[in-house]
C-alpha cells in the first residue's frame, strides 16, 4: 500500500458531500475521482474539493490503476452490483447503507469479499456515532445492559427528495434503508442475535410505490426488546432518535449527541478523535485497508441485519 490511499467517490449528492467533508480531515487519503449522474453538477462539486477526474461512469474510475478504494454513495438499487464491480476490479470498497435492497444481493457481496480478501464495508453509521460508541463502551465495561430500545425514525418525504430537499432519481425505502440502521445497531449493542422480528406497514403511496409508515418489533436472544417506528409522513422534528432503557441508566441518542433520561447532555467529545460519525466511519475504512484487517461494519458482520430485513419483507408481503 502506497503512503496515500487514493479514492474514487461515486455519488456527488448530499451524502457524498458528507464523505468529502469528512475525508478532508483524514491524513494520507486523497479523492482522485468523482462519479456523478449529472456531469455539470459533478464538475462543480469536484472543483470545490480539488478533484481532478470527473465522470458519469463508475467503470471509468475502476479502470484507473492509481485508485485503491471506492466509496459508493449511489442509489440503493445500485449498491450490490456496484460493490461487486469494485471488488472484481480489485478495489477496496465502502458502500453506503444499505448493502443491498434484497438478501440475495447482500449474500453475493459477502461471497465476493471472501473470495477476493479485499476490505468491503457498509456504512452502518450508528456503529460510529460518538453517542452510540459511548453506550457501547459502557456495555463492554459491564456498566450497562440494554433492556429495551425505543427508536423513532421520522422524515417528511411525500415527494421524492433527498436530505437537501433536491429531487431524487430513485426512491428511498423505510425497511431496506432506514430500518437497517436500527436492526443492525440493536443486535450489535446487545451482543446478541435477533431471534424474533415482526413488522406492520401502512398504505402504499400511490405515486412513490412504498409504505410511508411502518412499525417493527424485535427481540434479541438475551431477551432485550426493540420497538421501531418509521414514517415519511412526519412533519418535524426530523431524524432518528434512540432511547436506550437499561439496568443502570437511560440514554437518548440524537445522531452524534447523547443525553440522559432527564434530557441532560452527556459530553461525548472525548469518545473518539472526531464528533462526526461519517468521518469516523471513513477513518475505520481506511485504517482497515492500511492494517489489512476486517473493519467494524464489514459486509460479513452486517449480513445478519439483512437476513432480518428479508424476514420482515416476507411478513409484509404476506399481509398484503
Short mmCIF file of C-alpha atoms in Angstrom, two decimals:
data_model
loop_
_atom_site.label_atom_id
_atom_site.label_comp_id
_atom_site.label_asym_id
_atom_site.label_seq_id
_atom_site.Cartn_x
_atom_site.Cartn_y
_atom_site.Cartn_z
CA UNK A 1 0.00 0.00 0.00
CA UNK A 2 1.37 3.40 -1.00
CA UNK A 3 1.60 6.13 1.63
CA UNK A 4 -1.52 7.91 0.29
CA UNK A 5 -4.73 5.95 -0.21
CA UNK A 6 -6.31 7.17 -3.43
CA UNK A 7 -10.08 7.07 -3.54
CA UNK A 8 -12.87 7.27 -6.10
CA UNK A 9 -16.18 8.50 -4.72
CA UNK A 10 -19.41 7.69 -6.53
CA UNK A 11 -22.36 9.94 -5.80
CA UNK A 12 -21.94 13.72 -5.71
CA UNK A 13 -25.19 14.36 -3.84
CA UNK A 14 -25.95 15.15 -0.21
CA UNK A 15 -24.30 12.11 1.33
CA UNK A 16 -21.34 12.08 -1.00
CA UNK A 17 -20.56 15.62 0.12
CA UNK A 18 -20.69 14.49 3.77
CA UNK A 19 -17.98 11.95 2.98
CA UNK A 20 -15.89 14.51 1.12
CA UNK A 21 -16.07 16.83 4.12
CA UNK A 22 -15.03 14.02 6.46
CA UNK A 23 -12.14 12.86 4.27
CA UNK A 24 -10.72 16.39 4.32
CA UNK A 25 -9.86 15.74 7.98
CA UNK A 26 -8.10 12.41 7.40
CA UNK A 27 -4.37 12.38 6.67
CA UNK A 28 -2.99 10.17 3.93
CA UNK A 29 -6.18 9.97 1.88
CA UNK A 30 -6.88 11.70 -1.43
CA UNK A 31 -10.05 11.63 -3.53
CA UNK A 32 -8.80 11.42 -7.11
CA UNK A 33 -12.03 10.67 -8.97
CA UNK A 34 -15.66 11.76 -8.57
CA UNK A 35 -18.55 9.97 -10.26
CA UNK A 36 -21.96 11.60 -10.60
CA UNK A 37 -25.15 11.23 -12.58
CA UNK A 38 -25.09 14.81 -13.95
CA UNK A 39 -21.72 15.83 -15.35
CA UNK A 40 -22.00 19.59 -14.84
CA UNK A 41 -23.11 19.31 -11.21
CA UNK A 42 -20.42 16.73 -10.55
CA UNK A 43 -17.79 19.04 -12.01
CA UNK A 44 -18.95 21.81 -9.67
CA UNK A 45 -18.52 19.58 -6.61
CA UNK A 46 -15.16 18.30 -7.89
CA UNK A 47 -13.86 21.82 -8.36
CA UNK A 48 -14.83 22.74 -4.79
CA UNK A 49 -12.87 19.78 -3.38
CA UNK A 50 -9.94 19.87 -5.80
CA UNK A 51 -10.75 16.56 -7.50
CA UNK A 52 -9.20 16.30 -10.94
CA UNK A 53 -11.04 13.38 -12.55
CA UNK A 54 -14.79 13.56 -13.14
CA UNK A 55 -17.02 11.03 -14.88
CA UNK A 56 -20.58 9.73 -15.05
CA UNK A 57 -19.46 6.09 -15.33
CA UNK A 58 -18.08 4.11 -12.38
CA UNK A 59 -16.22 1.85 -14.82
CA UNK A 60 -14.02 4.80 -15.83
CA UNK A 61 -12.82 5.19 -12.25
CA UNK A 62 -12.39 1.46 -11.69
CA UNK A 63 -10.08 1.38 -14.72
CA UNK A 64 -7.72 3.89 -13.08
CA UNK A 65 -4.71 1.95 -11.72
CA UNK A 66 -3.99 4.59 -9.08
CA UNK A 67 -7.41 4.10 -7.42
CA UNK A 68 -7.04 1.94 -4.31
CA UNK A 69 -10.53 2.22 -2.87
CA UNK A 70 -14.06 3.30 -3.73
CA UNK A 71 -16.81 4.86 -1.61
CA UNK A 72 -20.30 4.34 -3.03
CA UNK A 73 -22.96 6.95 -2.17
CA UNK A 74 -25.27 5.96 -5.00
CA UNK A 75 -28.96 4.93 -5.17
CA UNK A 76 -29.88 1.92 -3.04
CA UNK A 77 -30.85 -0.20 -6.02
CA UNK A 78 -27.29 0.04 -7.40
CA UNK A 79 -25.40 -0.83 -4.22
CA UNK A 80 -24.93 -4.59 -4.57
CA UNK A 81 -23.99 -4.58 -8.27
CA UNK A 82 -21.60 -1.65 -7.88
CA UNK A 83 -19.95 -3.20 -4.81
CA UNK A 84 -19.42 -6.40 -6.76
CA UNK A 85 -17.93 -4.41 -9.64
CA UNK A 86 -15.46 -2.70 -7.30
CA UNK A 87 -14.34 -5.98 -5.75
CA UNK A 88 -13.96 -7.62 -9.16
CA UNK A 89 -11.79 -4.66 -10.23
CA UNK A 90 -9.51 -5.25 -7.23
CA UNK A 91 -10.61 -2.18 -5.28
CA UNK A 92 -11.41 -1.95 -1.58
CA UNK A 93 -14.95 -0.65 -1.19
CA UNK A 94 -17.21 1.07 1.30
CA UNK A 95 -20.85 1.18 0.27
CA UNK A 96 -23.36 3.40 2.00
CA UNK A 97 -26.23 1.78 3.84
CA UNK A 98 -27.98 -0.39 2.77
CA UNK A 99 -25.63 -3.05 1.46
CA UNK A 100 -28.38 -4.21 -0.89
CA UNK A 101 -32.14 -3.99 -1.35
CA UNK A 102 -32.56 -7.76 -1.12
CA UNK A 103 -30.90 -10.64 0.71
CA UNK A 104 -29.54 -12.31 -2.42
CA UNK A 105 -27.59 -9.17 -3.31
CA UNK A 106 -26.14 -8.87 0.19
CA UNK A 107 -25.08 -12.52 0.23
CA UNK A 108 -23.45 -12.18 -3.20
CA UNK A 109 -21.34 -9.27 -1.96
CA UNK A 110 -20.19 -11.19 1.12
CA UNK A 111 -19.24 -14.17 -1.03
CA UNK A 112 -17.21 -11.97 -3.38
CA UNK A 113 -15.44 -10.25 -0.48
CA UNK A 114 -14.44 -13.61 0.94
CA UNK A 115 -13.17 -14.66 -2.48
CA UNK A 116 -11.06 -11.54 -3.02
CA UNK A 117 -9.95 -10.83 0.54
CA UNK A 118 -10.37 -7.09 -0.05
CA UNK A 119 -11.78 -4.72 2.56
CA UNK A 120 -15.51 -4.37 1.99
CA UNK A 121 -17.52 -2.33 4.47
CA UNK A 122 -21.05 -0.97 4.69
CA UNK A 123 -21.91 2.49 6.03
CA UNK A 124 -23.77 1.47 9.18
CA UNK A 125 -23.02 4.88 10.68
CA UNK A 126 -24.71 4.26 14.03
CA UNK A 127 -21.82 1.98 14.98
CA UNK A 128 -19.55 5.03 14.69
CA UNK A 129 -21.56 7.94 16.10
CA UNK A 130 -19.87 9.08 19.36
CA UNK A 131 -23.23 8.86 21.14
CA UNK A 132 -23.62 5.16 20.40
CA UNK A 133 -19.92 4.49 20.96
CA UNK A 134 -20.28 5.95 24.48
CA UNK A 135 -23.10 3.49 25.22
CA UNK A 136 -21.07 0.68 23.66
CA UNK A 137 -18.11 1.40 25.92
CA UNK A 138 -20.33 1.20 29.00
CA UNK A 139 -21.80 -2.09 27.76
CA UNK A 140 -18.34 -3.57 27.15
CA UNK A 141 -17.22 -2.41 30.63
CA UNK A 142 -20.17 -4.24 32.19
CA UNK A 143 -21.64 -0.96 33.48
CA UNK A 144 -24.79 -1.01 31.35
CA UNK A 145 -27.07 -3.64 29.82
CA UNK A 146 -29.96 -2.95 27.47
CA UNK A 147 -33.47 -3.96 28.48
CA UNK A 148 -35.19 -2.12 25.65
CA UNK A 149 -34.51 0.27 22.77
CA UNK A 150 -37.27 2.59 21.59
CA UNK A 151 -36.42 4.19 18.25
CA UNK A 152 -38.19 6.79 16.12
CA UNK A 153 -37.13 7.34 12.52
CA UNK A 154 -39.15 10.26 11.21
CA UNK A 155 -38.92 12.23 7.96
CA UNK A 156 -41.27 14.29 5.81
CA UNK A 157 -40.85 12.91 2.31
CA UNK A 158 -44.15 12.86 0.48
CA UNK A 159 -42.21 13.79 -2.63
CA UNK A 160 -39.07 12.13 -3.93
CA UNK A 161 -36.36 14.39 -2.49
CA UNK A 162 -33.02 13.91 -0.74
CA UNK A 163 -31.69 15.26 2.57
CA UNK A 164 -31.09 18.65 0.92
CA UNK A 165 -34.63 18.84 -0.47
CA UNK A 166 -33.40 18.18 -4.01
CA UNK A 167 -35.23 15.88 -6.44
CA UNK A 168 -34.10 12.24 -6.32
CA UNK A 169 -33.65 9.93 -9.28
CA UNK A 170 -34.59 6.91 -7.09
CA UNK A 171 -36.98 6.04 -4.28
CA UNK A 172 -35.86 5.67 -0.66
CA UNK A 173 -37.23 2.82 1.48
CA UNK A 174 -38.16 2.65 5.16
CA UNK A 175 -37.34 -1.06 5.53
CA UNK A 176 -34.23 -1.64 3.43
CA UNK A 177 -32.58 1.67 4.30
CA UNK A 178 -33.80 3.30 7.47
CA UNK A 179 -34.77 0.20 9.45
CA UNK A 180 -31.37 -1.31 8.59
CA UNK A 181 -29.68 1.25 10.86
CA UNK A 182 -31.67 0.18 13.91
CA UNK A 183 -31.83 -3.56 13.24
CA UNK A 184 -28.04 -3.71 12.99
CA UNK A 185 -27.38 -1.37 15.93
CA UNK A 186 -29.75 -3.23 18.25
CA UNK A 187 -28.09 -6.62 17.68
CA UNK A 188 -24.59 -5.08 17.85
CA UNK A 189 -25.20 -3.19 21.10
CA UNK A 190 -26.90 -6.19 22.72
CA UNK A 191 -24.11 -8.54 21.62
CA UNK A 192 -26.96 -10.92 20.90
CA UNK A 193 -28.61 -12.08 17.65
CA UNK A 194 -32.19 -11.11 16.83
CA UNK A 195 -34.41 -14.15 17.34
CA UNK A 196 -37.88 -12.64 16.77
CA UNK A 197 -38.91 -9.91 14.35
CA UNK A 198 -42.36 -8.62 13.42
CA UNK A 199 -43.50 -5.77 11.15
CA UNK A 200 -46.61 -3.86 10.13
CA UNK A 201 -46.89 -1.19 7.46
CA UNK A 202 -49.39 1.44 6.41
CA UNK A 203 -50.87 2.06 2.95
CA UNK A 204 -48.64 2.12 -0.13
CA UNK A 205 -48.15 5.63 -1.54
CA UNK A 206 -49.91 5.84 -4.94
CA UNK A 207 -47.01 7.63 -6.63
CA UNK A 208 -43.88 6.58 -4.77
CA UNK A 209 -44.96 2.94 -4.54
CA UNK A 210 -43.68 2.47 -0.98
CA UNK A 211 -45.17 2.29 2.50
CA UNK A 212 -44.92 5.67 4.21
CA UNK A 213 -45.38 4.33 7.75
CA UNK A 214 -44.01 1.21 9.40
CA UNK A 215 -43.75 -0.41 12.83
CA UNK A 216 -41.16 -3.07 13.74
CA UNK A 217 -40.71 -5.10 16.93
CA UNK A 218 -37.54 -7.10 17.66
CA UNK A 219 -36.37 -9.45 20.41
CA UNK A 220 -32.75 -10.49 20.90
CA UNK A 221 -31.67 -13.89 22.16
CA UNK A 222 -30.71 -12.34 25.50
CA UNK A 223 -34.28 -11.06 25.99
CA UNK A 224 -33.73 -7.40 25.09
CA UNK A 225 -36.55 -5.71 23.16
CA UNK A 226 -36.60 -3.07 20.43
CA UNK A 227 -39.57 -1.08 19.17
CA UNK A 228 -39.00 0.90 15.96
CA UNK A 229 -41.45 3.42 14.48
CA UNK A 230 -40.73 4.79 11.00
CA UNK A 231 -42.54 7.41 8.93
CA UNK A 232 -42.11 9.56 5.84
CA UNK A 233 -45.28 11.47 6.86
CA UNK A 234 -43.87 13.20 9.94
CA UNK A 235 -43.75 16.99 9.67
CA UNK A 236 -40.97 17.52 12.25
CA UNK A 237 -38.90 17.12 14.25
CA UNK A 238 -36.97 15.09 11.70
CA UNK A 239 -34.31 12.42 12.14
CA UNK A 240 -33.76 9.28 14.18
CA UNK A 241 -33.92 9.27 17.96
CA UNK A 242 -32.78 6.31 20.07
CA UNK A 243 -33.81 5.70 23.69
CA UNK A 244 -31.72 3.06 25.46
CA UNK A 245 -33.51 1.77 28.56
CA UNK A 246 -31.13 -0.31 30.66
CA UNK A 247 -30.37 -1.74 34.06
CA UNK A 248 -28.40 1.26 35.30
CA UNK A 249 -29.37 4.25 33.15
CA UNK A 250 -31.45 5.65 30.31
CA UNK A 251 -29.70 7.21 27.34
CA UNK A 252 -31.19 9.21 24.45
CA UNK A 253 -29.07 9.39 21.31
CA UNK A 254 -29.68 12.00 18.62
CA UNK A 255 -27.10 11.32 15.92
CA UNK A 256 -23.73 12.39 17.39
CA UNK A 257 -25.25 13.82 20.59
CA UNK A 258 -26.22 11.94 23.75
CA UNK A 259 -28.49 12.80 26.70
CA UNK A 260 -29.53 11.03 29.88
CA UNK A 261 -33.12 10.24 30.78
CA UNK A 262 -33.57 13.72 32.28
CA UNK A 263 -32.55 15.24 28.92
CA UNK A 264 -29.23 16.43 30.32
CA UNK A 265 -26.49 16.43 27.70
CA UNK A 266 -23.60 14.00 28.15
CA UNK A 267 -20.14 15.06 27.00
CA UNK A 268 -19.02 12.56 24.34
CA UNK A 269 -16.31 14.79 22.87
CA UNK A 270 -13.54 12.50 24.17
CA UNK A 271 -15.05 9.26 22.90
CA UNK A 272 -13.25 9.45 19.54
CA UNK A 273 -10.97 11.72 17.54
CA UNK A 274 -13.97 13.42 15.92
CA UNK A 275 -17.58 14.23 16.71
CA UNK A 276 -18.57 13.40 13.11
CA UNK A 277 -19.95 9.88 12.68
CA UNK A 278 -19.36 9.86 8.91
CA UNK A 279 -15.73 10.89 9.35
CA UNK A 280 -15.23 8.18 11.98
CA UNK A 281 -16.80 5.64 9.64
CA UNK A 282 -14.36 6.65 6.89
CA UNK A 283 -11.43 6.55 9.30
CA UNK A 284 -12.29 2.93 10.13
CA UNK A 285 -12.44 2.04 6.43
CA UNK A 286 -9.02 3.48 5.66
CA UNK A 287 -7.47 2.08 8.85
CA UNK A 288 -8.70 -1.42 7.94
CA UNK A 289 -7.10 -1.07 4.49
CA UNK A 290 -3.76 0.02 5.96
CA UNK A 291 -3.79 -2.64 8.67
CA UNK A 292 -5.06 -5.46 6.47
CA UNK A 293 -7.91 -6.36 8.81
CA UNK A 294 -11.67 -6.74 8.84
CA UNK A 295 -13.38 -3.43 9.65
CA UNK A 296 -16.19 -2.79 12.06
CA UNK A 297 -19.34 -2.92 9.87
CA UNK A 298 -17.69 -5.23 7.35
CA UNK A 299 -20.15 -6.70 4.88
CA UNK A 300 -19.91 -10.06 6.67
CA UNK A 301 -20.60 -8.54 10.09
CA UNK A 302 -23.71 -6.66 8.95
CA UNK A 303 -25.14 -9.55 6.90
CA UNK A 304 -27.37 -10.79 9.81
CA UNK A 305 -29.20 -7.44 9.64
CA UNK A 306 -30.20 -8.10 6.03
CA UNK A 307 -31.42 -11.57 6.90
CA UNK A 308 -33.79 -9.97 9.42
CA UNK A 309 -34.92 -7.38 6.85
CA UNK A 310 -35.63 -10.20 4.40
CA UNK A 311 -37.74 -11.96 7.02
CA UNK A 312 -39.67 -8.75 7.69
CA UNK A 313 -40.19 -8.12 3.98
CA UNK A 314 -41.70 -11.59 3.61
CA UNK A 315 -44.06 -10.89 6.52
CA UNK A 316 -45.20 -7.62 4.98
CA UNK A 317 -45.77 -9.22 1.59
CA UNK A 318 -47.94 -11.89 3.21
CA UNK A 319 -50.10 -9.18 4.83
CA UNK A 320 -51.00 -7.50 1.52
#
